[in-house]
Amino acid sequence: MVTSDKFIIHRCPYLGLEDDLTTVTDFPSSLNYCHRCKPMEIPSSMQQRTICLSNDYMRCTIFSSYNQRAMPKSMRWQQVSLYKQKTFFYIMLGIILLASTGLLFAYWDNLFSAKAAQTTPVAVYLPATSTHTPTSTDTPTATETQKLDVTLTATRVTLKASATSTSLPPNASALVGVRINTNCRTGPGQSYDKVGNLEVGQQAVILGRTTDFQYWLVENPTGTGTCWIWAYYSIVTGPMDRIPVITPPPRPTSTAQPTPAPTSIGPAPTTAPSPTNEPTEDPG
């Protein structure tokens, strides 16, 4: 099944403003912070352009790490030193002064050789002040009627503008989709029982998360109640900062099996170390 374009995000979900994870610029900027590392840092322009703001954000070592860690110095945004900023400012100021001096010498004669413009007196006629005293039989004049119409029109415009103003709902929920069919379990891990399945193309409402953003608590897409899915293949849309942290249920206990006695004496077999950055959850 092909994933619909509306469920695909083209940037890292942990990239956002310093105090707003849901908002980010569409171009490399010093306003974009990585909320996955600890403490938060600004990725470099090259890192944002090639990794954070592209479909290759999953190749980032910080994104694929299971624990929050500090961002390497080579990936951080390099601030311009104060000395370079002052040097650039003085160079630009010198260029502006030289250009202004050249324009002043070029148009010196045109500025000071022109004759002063002659002013023509304008006659102003003021209407005579009326001493008419209003009575109860007087009717409103055309000027008063026009003023009343203008006032009513302005009131209608104000009411229309107020009626059309809208605002975002304060309780908007975050939704999650997946790139690969993923199991939905009673707890965050393979040791819990499977109670549902979230398939590609479906979306579920996120009700909570673990503290490390590794699992989402969602409404069971194929049954009743709630269940947990692994966040490695997830695609989240909506405000992630409003998702509460949920304490997972205790892990199920298993009965210990007796260890058989060895039948032969020999060196213990060696086990090759498993890679640490590869996913261990079975999504299917």
PDB file of C-alpha atoms in Angstrom:
ATOM      1  CA  MET A   1       0.000   0.000   0.000  1.00  0.00           C
ATOM      2  CA  VAL A   2       1.327   3.426  -0.969  1.00  0.00           C
ATOM      3  CA  THR A   3       1.345   6.070   1.720  1.00  0.00           C
ATOM      4  CA  SER A   4      -0.768   9.155   0.924  1.00  0.00           C
ATOM      5  CA  ASP A   5       1.102  12.467   0.555  1.00  0.00           C
ATOM      6  CA  LYS A   6      -0.981  14.134   3.276  1.00  0.00           C
ATOM      7  CA  PHE A   7       0.527  11.802   5.930  1.00  0.00           C
ATOM      8  CA  ILE A   8       4.160  12.516   4.932  1.00  0.00           C
ATOM      9  CA  ILE A   9       6.176  15.256   6.603  1.00  0.00           C
ATOM     10  CA  HIS A  10       9.275  16.609   4.885  1.00  0.00           C
ATOM     11  CA  ARG A  11      11.174  17.751   7.967  1.00  0.00           C
ATOM     12  CA  CYS A  12      12.304  16.500  11.357  1.00  0.00           C
ATOM     13  CA  PRO A  13       9.438  16.601  13.929  1.00  0.00           C
ATOM     14  CA  TYR A  14      11.895  17.658  16.673  1.00  0.00           C
ATOM     15  CA  LEU A  15      12.927  20.865  14.821  1.00  0.00           C
ATOM     16  CA  GLY A  16      11.062  24.031  15.891  1.00  0.00           C
ATOM     17  CA  LEU A  17      11.277  27.428  17.518  1.00  0.00           C
ATOM     18  CA  GLU A  18      12.808  27.712  20.968  1.00  0.00           C
ATOM     19  CA  ASP A  19       9.415  27.880  22.716  1.00  0.00           C
ATOM     20  CA  ASP A  20       7.175  26.366  20.009  1.00  0.00           C
ATOM     21  CA  LEU A  21       7.964  22.902  18.633  1.00  0.00           C
ATOM     22  CA  THR A  22       5.112  23.041  16.081  1.00  0.00           C
ATOM     23  CA  THR A  23       6.457  26.113  14.239  1.00  0.00           C
ATOM     24  CA  VAL A  24       9.605  26.170  12.093  1.00  0.00           C
ATOM     25  CA  THR A  25      10.975  28.232   9.197  1.00  0.00           C
ATOM     26  CA  ASP A  26      11.093  26.693   5.718  1.00  0.00           C
ATOM     27  CA  PHE A  27      14.752  27.659   5.312  1.00  0.00           C
ATOM     28  CA  PRO A  28      17.914  27.277   7.453  1.00  0.00           C
ATOM     29  CA  SER A  29      17.766  29.848  10.236  1.00  0.00           C
ATOM     30  CA  SER A  30      19.193  30.552  13.684  1.00  0.00           C
ATOM     31  CA  LEU A  31      15.584  30.506  14.978  1.00  0.00           C
ATOM     32  CA  ASN A  32      15.274  26.723  14.525  1.00  0.00           C
ATOM     33  CA  TYR A  33      16.215  24.629  17.571  1.00  0.00           C
ATOM     34  CA  CYS A  34      16.706  20.871  17.878  1.00  0.00           C
ATOM     35  CA  HIS A  35      14.451  19.719  20.744  1.00  0.00           C
ATOM     36  CA  ARG A  36      15.810  16.155  20.539  1.00  0.00           C
ATOM     37  CA  CYS A  37      19.293  16.986  21.885  1.00  0.00           C
ATOM     38  CA  LYS A  38      20.003  18.004  25.479  1.00  0.00           C
ATOM     39  CA  PRO A  39      20.454  20.909  25.933  1.00  0.00           C
ATOM     40  CA  MET A  40      18.618  22.401  22.940  1.00  0.00           C
ATOM     41  CA  GLU A  41      20.990  23.638  20.228  1.00  0.00           C
ATOM     42  CA  ILE A  42      20.684  25.349  16.830  1.00  0.00           C
ATOM     43  CA  PRO A  43      21.776  22.997  14.004  1.00  0.00           C
ATOM     44  CA  SER A  44      24.165  24.428  11.439  1.00  0.00           C
ATOM     45  CA  SER A  45      22.921  25.791   8.131  1.00  0.00           C
ATOM     46  CA  MET A  46      24.272  22.756   6.262  1.00  0.00           C
ATOM     47  CA  GLN A  47      22.698  20.353   8.791  1.00  0.00           C
ATOM     48  CA  GLN A  48      19.282  22.037   8.494  1.00  0.00           C
ATOM     49  CA  ARG A  49      19.355  22.177   4.688  1.00  0.00           C
ATOM     50  CA  THR A  50      20.531  18.600   4.056  1.00  0.00           C
ATOM     51  CA  ILE A  51      19.060  16.730   7.061  1.00  0.00           C
ATOM     52  CA  CYS A  52      16.572  18.575   9.295  1.00  0.00           C
ATOM     53  CA  LEU A  53      14.469  20.247   6.547  1.00  0.00           C
ATOM     54  CA  SER A  54      14.534  17.284   4.151  1.00  0.00           C
ATOM     55  CA  ASN A  55      13.226  13.729   3.930  1.00  0.00           C
ATOM     56  CA  ASP A  56      16.615  12.436   5.156  1.00  0.00           C
ATOM     57  CA  TYR A  57      16.107  13.600   8.755  1.00  0.00           C
ATOM     58  CA  MET A  58      15.959   9.943   9.897  1.00  0.00           C
ATOM     59  CA  ARG A  59      19.686   9.623   9.032  1.00  0.00           C
ATOM     60  CA  CYS A  60      20.518  12.084  11.818  1.00  0.00           C
ATOM     61  CA  THR A  61      22.391  10.408  14.679  1.00  0.00           C
ATOM     62  CA  ILE A  62      20.550  12.518  17.238  1.00  0.00           C
ATOM     63  CA  PHE A  63      17.115  11.573  15.833  1.00  0.00           C
ATOM     64  CA  SER A  64      17.898   7.829  15.770  1.00  0.00           C
ATOM     65  CA  SER A  65      19.464   7.824  19.252  1.00  0.00           C
ATOM     66  CA  TYR A  66      17.333   6.296  22.018  1.00  0.00           C
ATOM     67  CA  ASN A  67      18.603   8.745  24.659  1.00  0.00           C
ATOM     68  CA  GLN A  68      18.885  12.522  24.531  1.00  0.00           C
ATOM     69  CA  ARG A  69      22.475  13.699  24.297  1.00  0.00           C
ATOM     70  CA  ALA A  70      24.456  16.836  23.501  1.00  0.00           C
ATOM     71  CA  MET A  71      24.783  17.970  19.885  1.00  0.00           C
ATOM     72  CA  PRO A  72      28.329  17.595  18.436  1.00  0.00           C
ATOM     73  CA  LYS A  73      30.147  20.868  17.910  1.00  0.00           C
ATOM     74  CA  SER A  74      30.485  20.207  14.178  1.00  0.00           C
ATOM     75  CA  MET A  75      26.659  20.170  13.833  1.00  0.00           C
ATOM     76  CA  ARG A  76      25.992  23.408  15.751  1.00  0.00           C
ATOM     77  CA  TRP A  77      25.197  26.814  14.259  1.00  0.00           C
ATOM     78  CA  GLN A  78      28.392  28.906  14.087  1.00  0.00           C
ATOM     79  CA  GLN A  79      27.715  32.428  15.324  1.00  0.00           C
ATOM     80  CA  VAL A  80      29.522  35.305  13.602  1.00  0.00           C
ATOM     81  CA  SER A  81      32.032  36.909  15.965  1.00  0.00           C
ATOM     82  CA  LEU A  82      31.445  40.427  17.252  1.00  0.00           C
ATOM     83  CA  TYR A  83      34.677  41.628  15.612  1.00  0.00           C
ATOM     84  CA  LYS A  84      33.465  40.536  12.173  1.00  0.00           C
ATOM     85  CA  GLN A  85      30.091  42.176  12.735  1.00  0.00           C
ATOM     86  CA  LYS A  86      31.712  45.517  13.642  1.00  0.00           C
ATOM     87  CA  THR A  87      34.067  45.306  10.652  1.00  0.00           C
ATOM     88  CA  PHE A  88      31.174  44.700   8.273  1.00  0.00           C
ATOM     89  CA  PHE A  89      29.198  47.579   9.823  1.00  0.00           C
ATOM     90  CA  TYR A  90      32.070  50.084   9.404  1.00  0.00           C
ATOM     91  CA  ILE A  91      32.692  48.993   5.800  1.00  0.00           C
ATOM     92  CA  MET A  92      29.042  49.512   4.880  1.00  0.00           C
ATOM     93  CA  LEU A  93      28.987  52.889   6.661  1.00  0.00           C
ATOM     94  CA  GLY A  94      32.074  54.031   4.708  1.00  0.00           C
ATOM     95  CA  ILE A  95      30.496  52.989   1.393  1.00  0.00           C
ATOM     96  CA  ILE A  96      27.314  54.935   2.206  1.00  0.00           C
ATOM     97  CA  LEU A  97      29.305  58.085   3.154  1.00  0.00           C
ATOM     98  CA  LEU A  98      31.389  57.945  -0.039  1.00  0.00           C
ATOM     99  CA  ALA A  99      28.280  57.513  -2.188  1.00  0.00           C
ATOM    100  CA  SER A 100      26.523  60.421  -0.448  1.00  0.00           C
ATOM    101  CA  THR A 101      29.570  62.704  -0.923  1.00  0.00           C
ATOM    102  CA  GLY A 102      29.775  61.842  -4.633  1.00  0.00           C
ATOM    103  CA  LEU A 103      26.078  62.590  -5.177  1.00  0.00           C
ATOM    104  CA  LEU A 104      26.389  65.890  -3.317  1.00  0.00           C
ATOM    105  CA  PHE A 105      29.252  67.107  -5.540  1.00  0.00           C
ATOM    106  CA  ALA A 106      27.479  65.901  -8.720  1.00  0.00           C
ATOM    107  CA  TYR A 107      24.248  67.829  -8.035  1.00  0.00           C
ATOM    108  CA  TRP A 108      25.722  70.838  -6.159  1.00  0.00           C
ATOM    109  CA  ASP A 109      24.905  73.372  -8.880  1.00  0.00           C
ATOM    110  CA  ASN A 110      21.370  72.068  -9.436  1.00  0.00           C
ATOM    111  CA  LEU A 111      20.583  72.269  -5.727  1.00  0.00           C
ATOM    112  CA  PHE A 112      21.690  75.857  -5.041  1.00  0.00           C
ATOM    113  CA  SER A 113      21.326  77.661  -8.407  1.00  0.00           C
ATOM    114  CA  ALA A 114      17.560  77.216  -8.769  1.00  0.00           C
ATOM    115  CA  LYS A 115      15.436  80.278  -8.047  1.00  0.00           C
ATOM    116  CA  ALA A 116      13.183  80.305  -5.085  1.00  0.00           C
ATOM    117  CA  ALA A 117       9.632  79.446  -5.990  1.00  0.00           C
ATOM    118  CA  GLN A 118       7.206  82.357  -5.823  1.00  0.00           C
ATOM    119  CA  THR A 119       4.174  81.884  -3.668  1.00  0.00           C
ATOM    120  CA  THR A 120       0.779  83.010  -4.893  1.00  0.00           C
ATOM    121  CA  PRO A 121      -1.632  84.323  -2.278  1.00  0.00           C
ATOM    122  CA  VAL A 122      -4.819  82.339  -2.067  1.00  0.00           C
ATOM    123  CA  ALA A 123      -8.030  84.024  -1.070  1.00  0.00           C
ATOM    124  CA  VAL A 124     -10.049  82.161   1.530  1.00  0.00           C
ATOM    125  CA  TYR A 125     -13.716  82.995   1.933  1.00  0.00           C
ATOM    126  CA  LEU A 126     -15.352  82.015   5.194  1.00  0.00           C
ATOM    127  CA  PRO A 127     -19.129  81.701   5.358  1.00  0.00           C
ATOM    128  CA  ALA A 128     -20.967  84.068   7.633  1.00  0.00           C
ATOM    129  CA  THR A 129     -21.853  82.719  11.066  1.00  0.00           C
ATOM    130  CA  SER A 130     -25.538  82.035  11.411  1.00  0.00           C
ATOM    131  CA  THR A 131     -27.381  83.196  14.528  1.00  0.00           C
ATOM    132  CA  HIS A 132     -30.405  81.006  13.869  1.00  0.00           C
ATOM    133  CA  THR A 133     -31.857  79.447  17.041  1.00  0.00           C
ATOM    134  CA  PRO A 134     -33.168  75.877  16.526  1.00  0.00           C
ATOM    135  CA  THR A 135     -36.834  75.270  17.248  1.00  0.00           C
ATOM    136  CA  SER A 136     -38.945  72.170  17.650  1.00  0.00           C
ATOM    137  CA  THR A 137     -40.191  72.439  14.035  1.00  0.00           C
ATOM    138  CA  ASP A 138     -36.728  72.411  12.448  1.00  0.00           C
ATOM    139  CA  THR A 139     -35.824  69.402  10.266  1.00  0.00           C
ATOM    140  CA  PRO A 140     -32.329  67.859  10.003  1.00  0.00           C
ATOM    141  CA  THR A 141     -30.245  69.230   7.135  1.00  0.00           C
ATOM    142  CA  ALA A 142     -28.540  67.219   4.374  1.00  0.00           C
ATOM    143  CA  THR A 143     -25.177  67.460   6.173  1.00  0.00           C
ATOM    144  CA  GLU A 144     -26.591  65.912   9.325  1.00  0.00           C
ATOM    145  CA  THR A 145     -28.216  63.116   7.299  1.00  0.00           C
ATOM    146  CA  GLN A 146     -24.932  62.355   5.488  1.00  0.00           C
ATOM    147  CA  LYS A 147     -23.048  62.251   8.798  1.00  0.00           C
ATOM    148  CA  LEU A 148     -25.605  59.788  10.200  1.00  0.00           C
ATOM    149  CA  ASP A 149     -25.264  57.515   7.148  1.00  0.00           C
ATOM    150  CA  VAL A 150     -21.467  57.479   7.443  1.00  0.00           C
ATOM    151  CA  THR A 151     -21.721  56.544  11.141  1.00  0.00           C
ATOM    152  CA  LEU A 152     -24.122  53.681  10.424  1.00  0.00           C
ATOM    153  CA  THR A 153     -21.918  52.387   7.580  1.00  0.00           C
ATOM    154  CA  ALA A 154     -18.835  52.345   9.812  1.00  0.00           C
ATOM    155  CA  THR A 155     -20.800  50.445  12.462  1.00  0.00           C
ATOM    156  CA  ARG A 156     -21.879  47.808   9.915  1.00  0.00           C
ATOM    157  CA  VAL A 157     -18.260  47.344   8.744  1.00  0.00           C
ATOM    158  CA  THR A 158     -17.081  46.877  12.348  1.00  0.00           C
ATOM    159  CA  LEU A 159     -19.791  44.302  13.077  1.00  0.00           C
ATOM    160  CA  LYS A 160     -19.030  42.411   9.861  1.00  0.00           C
ATOM    161  CA  ALA A 161     -15.317  42.269  10.659  1.00  0.00           C
ATOM    162  CA  SER A 162     -16.046  40.967  14.159  1.00  0.00           C
ATOM    163  CA  ALA A 163     -18.416  38.282  12.846  1.00  0.00           C
ATOM    164  CA  THR A 164     -15.869  36.927  10.317  1.00  0.00           C
ATOM    165  CA  SER A 165     -12.946  36.714  12.741  1.00  0.00           C
ATOM    166  CA  THR A 166     -11.959  33.144  13.551  1.00  0.00           C
ATOM    167  CA  SER A 167      -9.438  31.506  15.826  1.00  0.00           C
ATOM    168  CA  LEU A 168      -7.870  28.063  16.044  1.00  0.00           C
ATOM    169  CA  PRO A 169      -9.539  25.590  18.442  1.00  0.00           C
ATOM    170  CA  PRO A 170      -7.571  25.410  21.711  1.00  0.00           C
ATOM    171  CA  ASN A 171      -8.106  21.626  22.036  1.00  0.00           C
ATOM    172  CA  ALA A 172      -6.816  20.462  18.639  1.00  0.00           C
ATOM    173  CA  SER A 173      -5.576  16.835  18.874  1.00  0.00           C
ATOM    174  CA  ALA A 174      -2.424  15.399  17.325  1.00  0.00           C
ATOM    175  CA  LEU A 175      -2.804  12.488  14.876  1.00  0.00           C
ATOM    176  CA  VAL A 176      -0.306   9.761  14.037  1.00  0.00           C
ATOM    177  CA  GLY A 177       0.184   7.654  10.932  1.00  0.00           C
ATOM    178  CA  VAL A 178       2.870   5.079  10.071  1.00  0.00           C
ATOM    179  CA  ARG A 179       5.166   4.307   7.157  1.00  0.00           C
ATOM    180  CA  ILE A 180       5.067   0.544   7.917  1.00  0.00           C
ATOM    181  CA  ASN A 181       2.239  -1.507   9.455  1.00  0.00           C
ATOM    182  CA  THR A 182       2.924  -1.342  13.217  1.00  0.00           C
ATOM    183  CA  ASN A 183       1.679  -3.403  16.151  1.00  0.00           C
ATOM    184  CA  CYS A 184      -0.445  -1.796  18.879  1.00  0.00           C
ATOM    185  CA  ARG A 185       0.232  -3.296  22.334  1.00  0.00           C
ATOM    186  CA  THR A 186      -1.035  -2.971  25.894  1.00  0.00           C
ATOM    187  CA  GLY A 187       2.218  -1.257  26.902  1.00  0.00           C
ATOM    188  CA  PRO A 188       5.358   0.350  25.427  1.00  0.00           C
ATOM    189  CA  GLY A 189       7.441  -2.672  24.443  1.00  0.00           C
ATOM    190  CA  GLN A 190       7.451  -6.128  22.874  1.00  0.00           C
ATOM    191  CA  SER A 191       6.930  -7.768  26.265  1.00  0.00           C
ATOM    192  CA  TYR A 192       3.309  -6.521  26.268  1.00  0.00           C
ATOM    193  CA  ASP A 193       0.450  -8.299  24.485  1.00  0.00           C
ATOM    194  CA  LYS A 194      -0.618  -7.217  20.993  1.00  0.00           C
ATOM    195  CA  VAL A 195      -4.211  -5.916  20.919  1.00  0.00           C
ATOM    196  CA  GLY A 196      -4.379  -4.072  17.591  1.00  0.00           C
ATOM    197  CA  ASN A 197      -2.570  -2.913  14.455  1.00  0.00           C
ATOM    198  CA  LEU A 198      -2.090   0.511  12.809  1.00  0.00           C
ATOM    199  CA  GLU A 199      -1.759   0.126   9.058  1.00  0.00           C
ATOM    200  CA  VAL A 200      -0.263   2.429   6.440  1.00  0.00           C
ATOM    201  CA  GLY A 201      -2.803   5.044   5.389  1.00  0.00           C
ATOM    202  CA  GLN A 202      -4.640   5.039   8.725  1.00  0.00           C
ATOM    203  CA  GLN A 203      -4.469   7.669  11.456  1.00  0.00           C
ATOM    204  CA  ALA A 204      -5.108   7.443  15.192  1.00  0.00           C
ATOM    205  CA  VAL A 205      -5.626  10.128  17.841  1.00  0.00           C
ATOM    206  CA  ILE A 206      -2.624  10.494  20.177  1.00  0.00           C
ATOM    207  CA  LEU A 207      -3.669  10.463  23.849  1.00  0.00           C
ATOM    208  CA  GLY A 208      -0.228  10.399  25.500  1.00  0.00           C
ATOM    209  CA  ARG A 209       3.452   9.540  25.161  1.00  0.00           C
ATOM    210  CA  THR A 210       6.448   8.229  27.068  1.00  0.00           C
ATOM    211  CA  THR A 211       9.004  10.668  28.467  1.00  0.00           C
ATOM    212  CA  ASP A 212      11.540   9.836  25.724  1.00  0.00           C
ATOM    213  CA  PHE A 213       9.045  10.175  22.798  1.00  0.00           C
ATOM    214  CA  GLN A 214       9.663   6.494  21.870  1.00  0.00           C
ATOM    215  CA  TYR A 215       6.009   5.305  22.180  1.00  0.00           C
ATOM    216  CA  TRP A 216       2.580   6.892  21.584  1.00  0.00           C
ATOM    217  CA  LEU A 217      -0.605   6.028  23.490  1.00  0.00           C
ATOM    218  CA  VAL A 218      -3.417   6.032  20.889  1.00  0.00           C
ATOM    219  CA  GLU A 219      -7.006   4.997  20.487  1.00  0.00           C
ATOM    220  CA  ASN A 220      -7.034   1.368  19.361  1.00  0.00           C
ATOM    221  CA  PRO A 221      -7.535   1.532  15.545  1.00  0.00           C
ATOM    222  CA  THR A 222      -8.756  -2.072  15.255  1.00  0.00           C
ATOM    223  CA  GLY A 223     -10.473  -2.617  18.611  1.00  0.00           C
ATOM    224  CA  THR A 224     -11.712  -0.881  21.744  1.00  0.00           C
ATOM    225  CA  GLY A 225      -9.831   1.068  24.384  1.00  0.00           C
ATOM    226  CA  THR A 226      -6.272   2.332  23.997  1.00  0.00           C
ATOM    227  CA  CYS A 227      -2.919   0.807  23.087  1.00  0.00           C
ATOM    228  CA  TRP A 228       0.738   1.770  22.537  1.00  0.00           C
ATOM    229  CA  ILE A 229       2.629   1.965  19.209  1.00  0.00           C
ATOM    230  CA  TRP A 230       6.333   2.405  18.537  1.00  0.00           C
ATOM    231  CA  ALA A 231       7.232   5.925  17.365  1.00  0.00           C
ATOM    232  CA  TYR A 232      10.106   4.906  15.064  1.00  0.00           C
ATOM    233  CA  TYR A 233       7.899   4.578  11.966  1.00  0.00           C
ATOM    234  CA  SER A 234       5.320   7.169  13.024  1.00  0.00           C
ATOM    235  CA  ILE A 235       4.288  10.367  11.206  1.00  0.00           C
ATOM    236  CA  VAL A 236       2.782  12.933  13.585  1.00  0.00           C
ATOM    237  CA  THR A 237       0.567  15.817  12.496  1.00  0.00           C
ATOM    238  CA  GLY A 238      -0.681  18.421  14.947  1.00  0.00           C
ATOM    239  CA  PRO A 239       0.607  20.105  18.132  1.00  0.00           C
ATOM    240  CA  MET A 240       3.128  17.794  19.808  1.00  0.00           C
ATOM    241  CA  ASP A 241       3.686  20.104  22.794  1.00  0.00           C
ATOM    242  CA  ARG A 242       0.165  19.385  24.104  1.00  0.00           C
ATOM    243  CA  ILE A 243       0.647  15.581  24.303  1.00  0.00           C
ATOM    244  CA  PRO A 244       0.778  14.581  28.001  1.00  0.00           C
ATOM    245  CA  VAL A 245       3.279  12.111  29.457  1.00  0.00           C
ATOM    246  CA  ILE A 246       1.523   8.853  30.499  1.00  0.00           C
ATOM    247  CA  THR A 247       2.949   6.362  32.997  1.00  0.00           C
ATOM    248  CA  PRO A 248       2.917   2.952  31.256  1.00  0.00           C
ATOM    249  CA  PRO A 249       1.432  -0.132  32.954  1.00  0.00           C
ATOM    250  CA  PRO A 250       3.827  -2.530  34.705  1.00  0.00           C
ATOM    251  CA  ARG A 251       5.534  -5.102  32.521  1.00  0.00           C
ATOM    252  CA  PRO A 252       3.982  -8.596  32.552  1.00  0.00           C
ATOM    253  CA  THR A 253       5.868 -11.117  34.678  1.00  0.00           C
ATOM    254  CA  SER A 254       7.049 -14.409  33.170  1.00  0.00           C
ATOM    255  CA  THR A 255       7.666 -17.710  34.980  1.00  0.00           C
ATOM    256  CA  ALA A 256      11.385 -18.477  35.220  1.00  0.00           C
ATOM    257  CA  GLN A 257      12.404 -21.780  33.583  1.00  0.00           C
ATOM    258  CA  PRO A 258      15.080 -24.012  35.240  1.00  0.00           C
ATOM    259  CA  THR A 259      18.470 -23.829  33.571  1.00  0.00           C
ATOM    260  CA  PRO A 260      19.639 -27.274  32.335  1.00  0.00           C
ATOM    261  CA  ALA A 261      22.979 -28.545  33.620  1.00  0.00           C
ATOM    262  CA  PRO A 262      25.818 -28.465  31.082  1.00  0.00           C
ATOM    263  CA  THR A 263      26.643 -31.872  29.520  1.00  0.00           C
ATOM    264  CA  SER A 264      30.180 -31.050  28.453  1.00  0.00           C
ATOM    265  CA  ILE A 265      33.046 -28.944  29.696  1.00  0.00           C
ATOM    266  CA  GLY A 266      34.546 -26.447  27.346  1.00  0.00           C
ATOM    267  CA  PRO A 267      35.042 -22.741  26.721  1.00  0.00           C
ATOM    268  CA  ALA A 268      31.915 -20.606  26.857  1.00  0.00           C
ATOM    269  CA  PRO A 269      30.663 -19.553  23.426  1.00  0.00           C
ATOM    270  CA  THR A 270      31.207 -15.948  22.518  1.00  0.00           C
ATOM    271  CA  THR A 271      28.321 -13.772  21.383  1.00  0.00           C
ATOM    272  CA  ALA A 272      28.861 -11.037  18.838  1.00  0.00           C
ATOM    273  CA  PRO A 273      27.728  -7.602  20.075  1.00  0.00           C
ATOM    274  CA  SER A 274      24.526  -6.366  18.467  1.00  0.00           C
ATOM    275  CA  PRO A 275      24.393  -2.910  16.856  1.00  0.00           C
ATOM    276  CA  THR A 276      23.049  -0.205  19.122  1.00  0.00           C
ATOM    277  CA  ASN A 277      21.523   2.140  16.538  1.00  0.00           C
ATOM    278  CA  GLU A 278      19.334  -0.397  14.704  1.00  0.00           C
ATOM    279  CA  PRO A 279      15.604  -0.644  15.584  1.00  0.00           C
ATOM    280  CA  THR A 280      14.719  -3.609  17.790  1.00  0.00           C
ATOM    281  CA  GLU A 281      10.885  -3.419  17.642  1.00  0.00           C
ATOM    282  CA  ASP A 282       9.007  -5.684  15.232  1.00  0.00           C
ATOM    283  CA  PRO A 283       6.466  -3.441  13.468  1.00  0.00           C
ATOM    284  CA  GLY A 284       4.633  -6.141  11.529  1.00  0.00           C
TER     285      GLY A 284
END
